[in-house]
């Protein structure tokens, strides 16, 4: 298929074949001005919930209108969740962007004894924008869910049985092969910049998290998160 | 050993046991004000070239003076080089910091057809500061070398024979086990945000780079670099 745009369009209200949609101002600008697409050209879009649609550009005069030609749903084969303690300063924006790019499915900020997510509410809107931008740029069709910060114990208690669990830990073992129940998430747990305290670490181990060493040195919180995500992303999707 | 400081001190001119050193203003501030270390306490320092030294704090009055008690040299077991095309905008600062944290040995910006490192000279000083900060924070003793930007073909021609070589490539194979000649660097090559052009990609393949897929989607330049570095960092140092 001739692909007129380098990035996917993000259309959260994407409907079935035959329907027409008027793009909002930002998407219209991207199509008509940035990419200079022309009527008749084909574009791809996602709803961020697994649908990848082929669109035909109906008009670029005035507003930009597209018609949905085909939609296929791509199942989430290898979900990845990240539970993450608070990094220092302004590093969370970058973290959100990178995790979304690396295909993390769910980003769960966790409050711990040595680190609380104080500004998560203020950053929410920006994080959602970054996650959507990363989705479009990486041409993924599953938008990263950004959850409200929650205490670590509650996050641990809420995990599905049987999912793979790893704890980023400078004293852990080298990363083993990625294994998890088919379709279940692998979960990486990363402490805040001050580290988990003893009780929290025990709770994580009790909850089945295996300490793994992502590098041969200490990593900052957001880097450990990135490293875990990168390791997970590098696994062969056919052998989860 | 009681360790008074969370971060290593960086003393590029570190000398042998018995020598005394007056810390510069920044390190003195860190020791005396941030960490409130006291005379008689022991600290660790590196010269960034593989030496890890134990120091005794002689005085914190006026200036801060330390005495070197012992120095041991840690060989560079598993060097990692990154050849990297230019990312977009201001992303390089973060990239430099993260690569240094992940233990990359040598950062070689490469100029390619679709991306040139235009502001590398302006950023040089800042990058060196970030690399040192990452060294101290991660308690590493080998400072990442930051090279001047060079054309891709020259960078390829200058690689040592026998080193492991991988090309970050969205169409590549899933990452295999990390293998490289003992003591030789693994080299990750990452194109700029616009991607390598056909000839550059051919040149890389000719030079022995194996295309690998670091994630199941396109990654931004700096993220691919991070992912490669994270994958490399996760390898077992005992089986290079």
Short mmCIF file of N, CA, C and O in Angstrom, two decimals, chain A residues 6-7 91 94 97-98 101-102 133 136-140 174-175 213-220 222-223 226-227 230-231 233-237, chain B residues 6-7 91 94 97-98 101-102 133-134 136-140 174-175 213-220 222-223 226-227 230-231 233-234 236-237:
data_model
loop_
_atom_site.label_atom_id
_atom_site.label_comp_id
_atom_site.label_asym_id
_atom_site.label_seq_id
_atom_site.Cartn_x
_atom_site.Cartn_y
_atom_site.Cartn_z
N UNK A 6 4.32 9.39 7.28
CA UNK A 6 5.27 8.63 8.08
C UNK A 6 4.70 8.16 9.42
O UNK A 6 5.07 7.11 9.91
N UNK A 7 3.77 8.92 9.98
CA UNK A 7 3.19 8.54 11.28
C UNK A 7 1.74 8.09 11.09
O UNK A 7 1.08 8.47 10.13
N UNK A 91 12.28 14.18 34.94
CA UNK A 91 12.63 13.06 34.09
C UNK A 91 11.43 12.21 33.68
O UNK A 91 11.53 11.39 32.77
N UNK A 94 10.16 12.32 29.84
CA UNK A 94 10.97 11.51 28.93
C UNK A 94 10.65 10.04 29.12
O UNK A 94 10.55 9.28 28.17
N UNK A 97 7.42 9.05 27.46
CA UNK A 97 7.59 8.98 26.01
C UNK A 97 8.32 7.71 25.60
O UNK A 97 7.92 7.00 24.67
N UNK A 98 9.40 7.39 26.30
CA UNK A 98 10.24 6.25 25.91
C UNK A 98 9.53 4.93 26.15
O UNK A 98 9.63 4.01 25.34
N UNK A 101 7.07 4.43 23.46
CA UNK A 101 7.77 4.06 22.22
C UNK A 101 8.19 2.61 22.22
O UNK A 101 8.17 1.94 21.19
N UNK A 102 8.62 2.14 23.38
CA UNK A 102 9.12 0.77 23.47
C UNK A 102 7.98 -0.25 23.57
O UNK A 102 8.22 -1.45 23.65
N UNK A 133 1.67 10.77 20.93
CA UNK A 133 2.70 11.11 19.94
C UNK A 133 3.62 9.92 19.70
O UNK A 133 3.99 9.62 18.56
N UNK A 136 1.77 7.29 17.59
CA UNK A 136 1.72 7.67 16.18
C UNK A 136 3.09 7.49 15.54
O UNK A 136 3.22 6.91 14.46
N UNK A 137 4.10 7.98 16.22
CA UNK A 137 5.44 7.97 15.65
C UNK A 137 5.97 6.55 15.44
O UNK A 137 6.62 6.26 14.46
N UNK A 138 5.66 5.67 16.40
CA UNK A 138 6.17 4.30 16.30
C UNK A 138 5.20 3.39 15.54
O UNK A 138 5.47 2.20 15.38
N UNK A 139 4.08 3.94 15.10
CA UNK A 139 3.07 3.20 14.32
C UNK A 139 2.50 2.01 15.09
O UNK A 139 2.15 1.00 14.50
N UNK A 140 2.43 2.17 16.39
CA UNK A 140 1.78 1.15 17.20
C UNK A 140 0.28 1.37 17.20
O UNK A 140 -0.19 2.47 16.89
N UNK A 174 21.83 -11.61 36.25
CA UNK A 174 21.67 -11.15 34.87
C UNK A 174 20.31 -11.56 34.35
O UNK A 174 19.77 -12.59 34.77
N UNK A 175 19.75 -10.77 33.45
CA UNK A 175 18.39 -11.07 32.98
C UNK A 175 18.32 -12.44 32.33
O UNK A 175 19.13 -12.76 31.48
N UNK A 213 19.43 -8.02 37.26
CA UNK A 213 20.36 -6.90 37.09
C UNK A 213 20.32 -6.49 35.63
O UNK A 213 20.69 -7.26 34.75
N UNK A 214 19.87 -5.28 35.39
CA UNK A 214 19.71 -4.83 34.01
C UNK A 214 20.99 -4.28 33.42
O UNK A 214 21.14 -4.14 32.22
N UNK A 215 21.93 -3.94 34.29
CA UNK A 215 23.23 -3.48 33.83
C UNK A 215 24.20 -3.73 34.97
O UNK A 215 23.77 -4.01 36.10
N UNK A 216 25.47 -3.62 34.71
CA UNK A 216 26.44 -3.95 35.74
C UNK A 216 26.76 -2.75 36.62
O UNK A 216 27.90 -2.56 37.03
N UNK A 217 25.78 -1.94 36.87
CA UNK A 217 25.96 -0.76 37.71
C UNK A 217 24.58 -0.26 38.12
O UNK A 217 23.57 -0.75 37.64
N UNK A 218 24.55 0.69 39.01
CA UNK A 218 23.27 1.27 39.40
C UNK A 218 22.72 2.10 38.25
O UNK A 218 23.46 2.80 37.57
N UNK A 219 21.43 2.03 38.07
CA UNK A 219 20.78 2.86 37.06
C UNK A 219 19.84 3.83 37.76
O UNK A 219 19.23 3.48 38.77
N UNK A 220 19.69 5.00 37.21
CA UNK A 220 18.65 5.90 37.70
C UNK A 220 17.30 5.25 37.44
O UNK A 220 17.17 4.38 36.57
N UNK A 222 14.54 6.13 35.96
CA UNK A 222 13.97 6.13 34.62
C UNK A 222 14.80 5.33 33.64
O UNK A 222 14.29 4.77 32.67
N UNK A 223 16.09 5.24 33.91
CA UNK A 223 16.94 4.45 33.02
C UNK A 223 16.71 2.97 33.24
O UNK A 223 16.67 2.19 32.27
N UNK A 226 13.65 2.18 31.41
CA UNK A 226 13.93 2.09 29.98
C UNK A 226 14.65 0.80 29.65
O UNK A 226 14.36 0.16 28.65
N UNK A 227 15.59 0.43 30.49
CA UNK A 227 16.37 -0.77 30.23
C UNK A 227 15.48 -2.01 30.30
O UNK A 227 15.58 -2.90 29.46
N UNK A 230 13.36 -2.00 27.25
CA UNK A 230 14.14 -2.34 26.06
C UNK A 230 14.41 -3.84 26.02
O UNK A 230 14.32 -4.47 24.97
N UNK A 231 14.73 -4.40 27.17
CA UNK A 231 14.99 -5.83 27.24
C UNK A 231 13.73 -6.60 26.87
O UNK A 231 13.76 -7.53 26.06
N UNK A 233 11.21 -5.50 25.15
CA UNK A 233 10.89 -5.23 23.74
C UNK A 233 11.73 -6.06 22.81
O UNK A 233 11.32 -6.38 21.70
N UNK A 234 12.93 -6.43 23.24
CA UNK A 234 13.84 -7.14 22.35
C UNK A 234 13.52 -8.63 22.27
O UNK A 234 14.07 -9.34 21.44
N UNK A 235 12.62 -9.11 23.12
CA UNK A 235 12.28 -10.53 23.12
C UNK A 235 11.59 -10.94 21.82
O UNK A 235 10.99 -10.13 21.13
N UNK A 236 11.67 -12.21 21.50
CA UNK A 236 11.02 -12.72 20.31
C UNK A 236 9.52 -12.89 20.61
O UNK A 236 9.15 -13.66 21.47
N UNK A 237 8.68 -12.15 19.90
CA UNK A 237 7.24 -12.20 20.19
C UNK A 237 6.67 -13.61 20.00
O UNK A 237 5.64 -13.94 20.57
N UNK B 6 26.95 8.64 48.52
CA UNK B 6 26.21 7.80 47.56
C UNK B 6 26.88 7.77 46.17
O UNK B 6 26.77 6.77 45.48
N UNK B 7 27.55 8.84 45.78
CA UNK B 7 28.18 8.88 44.45
C UNK B 7 29.70 8.81 44.60
O UNK B 7 30.26 9.16 45.64
N UNK B 91 17.36 16.13 21.96
CA UNK B 91 17.34 14.81 22.58
C UNK B 91 18.73 14.25 22.87
O UNK B 91 18.87 13.28 23.60
N UNK B 94 20.03 13.99 26.70
CA UNK B 94 19.49 12.83 27.41
C UNK B 94 20.18 11.57 26.96
O UNK B 94 20.50 10.69 27.75
N UNK B 97 23.61 11.19 28.50
CA UNK B 97 23.49 10.82 29.91
C UNK B 97 23.14 9.34 30.07
O UNK B 97 23.75 8.61 30.86
N UNK B 98 22.16 8.90 29.28
CA UNK B 98 21.68 7.52 29.43
C UNK B 98 22.71 6.50 28.97
O UNK B 98 22.89 5.45 29.58
N UNK B 101 25.27 6.21 31.59
CA UNK B 101 24.73 5.43 32.72
C UNK B 101 24.71 3.95 32.44
O UNK B 101 24.94 3.13 33.32
N UNK B 102 24.40 3.61 31.20
CA UNK B 102 24.29 2.19 30.83
C UNK B 102 25.66 1.56 30.59
O UNK B 102 25.76 0.38 30.28
N UNK B 133 28.82 13.19 35.40
CA UNK B 133 27.76 13.05 36.40
C UNK B 133 27.20 11.62 36.39
O UNK B 133 26.96 11.03 37.45
N UNK B 134 27.05 11.06 35.21
CA UNK B 134 26.52 9.69 35.10
C UNK B 134 27.53 8.68 35.65
O UNK B 134 27.17 7.71 36.30
N UNK B 136 29.74 9.26 38.04
CA UNK B 136 29.72 9.37 39.49
C UNK B 136 28.47 8.71 40.06
O UNK B 136 28.54 7.93 41.00
N UNK B 137 27.34 9.01 39.45
CA UNK B 137 26.07 8.54 39.99
C UNK B 137 25.95 7.02 39.89
O UNK B 137 25.40 6.37 40.78
N UNK B 138 26.46 6.45 38.80
CA UNK B 138 26.34 5.00 38.63
C UNK B 138 27.53 4.25 39.23
O UNK B 138 27.59 3.03 39.17
N UNK B 139 28.47 5.00 39.80
CA UNK B 139 29.64 4.43 40.47
C UNK B 139 30.51 3.60 39.52
O UNK B 139 31.13 2.62 39.92
N UNK B 140 30.50 4.00 38.27
CA UNK B 140 31.39 3.35 37.31
C UNK B 140 32.77 3.98 37.40
O UNK B 140 32.93 5.08 37.91
N UNK B 174 15.05 -10.57 15.65
CA UNK B 174 15.10 -10.34 17.10
C UNK B 174 16.55 -10.46 17.58
O UNK B 174 17.33 -11.22 17.00
N UNK B 175 16.90 -9.72 18.61
CA UNK B 175 18.29 -9.71 19.06
C UNK B 175 18.74 -11.11 19.44
O UNK B 175 18.07 -11.80 20.19
N UNK B 213 16.36 -6.34 15.37
CA UNK B 213 15.18 -5.58 15.74
C UNK B 213 15.16 -5.44 17.25
O UNK B 213 15.04 -6.43 17.96
N UNK B 214 15.27 -4.22 17.71
CA UNK B 214 15.35 -3.99 19.15
C UNK B 214 13.99 -3.92 19.80
O UNK B 214 13.85 -4.04 21.01
N UNK B 215 12.96 -3.71 19.00
CA UNK B 215 11.60 -3.71 19.50
C UNK B 215 10.70 -3.98 18.31
O UNK B 215 11.15 -3.93 17.17
N UNK B 216 9.45 -4.26 18.58
CA UNK B 216 8.57 -4.63 17.48
C UNK B 216 7.92 -3.42 16.85
O UNK B 216 6.76 -3.45 16.47
N UNK B 217 8.65 -2.34 16.75
CA UNK B 217 8.13 -1.12 16.15
C UNK B 217 9.32 -0.20 15.86
O UNK B 217 10.43 -0.50 16.25
N UNK B 218 9.06 0.87 15.17
CA UNK B 218 10.13 1.82 14.93
C UNK B 218 10.47 2.55 16.22
O UNK B 218 9.59 2.91 17.00
N UNK B 219 11.74 2.79 16.40
CA UNK B 219 12.17 3.55 17.57
C UNK B 219 12.81 4.85 17.10
O UNK B 219 13.46 4.87 16.06
N UNK B 220 12.62 5.89 17.86
CA UNK B 220 13.37 7.11 17.58
C UNK B 220 14.86 6.81 17.73
O UNK B 220 15.24 5.87 18.43
N UNK B 222 17.32 8.11 19.41
CA UNK B 222 17.93 8.01 20.74
C UNK B 222 17.35 6.84 21.53
O UNK B 222 18.02 6.26 22.39
N UNK B 223 16.13 6.48 21.21
CA UNK B 223 15.55 5.35 21.93
C UNK B 223 16.16 4.04 21.45
O UNK B 223 16.44 3.13 22.25
N UNK B 226 19.34 3.76 23.15
CA UNK B 226 19.14 3.33 24.53
C UNK B 226 18.80 1.86 24.61
O UNK B 226 19.29 1.14 25.48
N UNK B 227 17.96 1.42 23.69
CA UNK B 227 17.54 0.02 23.71
C UNK B 227 18.73 -0.89 23.43
O UNK B 227 18.90 -1.92 24.09
N UNK B 230 20.85 -0.88 26.49
CA UNK B 230 20.22 -1.63 27.58
C UNK B 230 20.36 -3.13 27.33
O UNK B 230 20.65 -3.91 28.24
N UNK B 231 20.16 -3.54 26.09
CA UNK B 231 20.29 -4.95 25.74
C UNK B 231 21.72 -5.41 26.00
O UNK B 231 21.97 -6.45 26.61
N UNK B 233 23.91 -4.01 27.95
CA UNK B 233 24.20 -3.93 29.39
C UNK B 233 23.63 -5.12 30.14
O UNK B 233 24.16 -5.52 31.18
N UNK B 234 22.56 -5.71 29.62
CA UNK B 234 21.90 -6.80 30.34
C UNK B 234 22.63 -8.13 30.15
O UNK B 234 22.30 -9.10 30.82
N UNK B 236 25.38 -11.15 30.28
CA UNK B 236 26.18 -11.68 31.37
C UNK B 236 27.65 -11.37 31.11
O UNK B 236 28.21 -11.85 30.13
N UNK B 237 28.29 -10.57 31.96
CA UNK B 237 29.69 -10.18 31.71
C UNK B 237 30.61 -11.39 31.64
O UNK B 237 31.67 -11.33 31.04
#
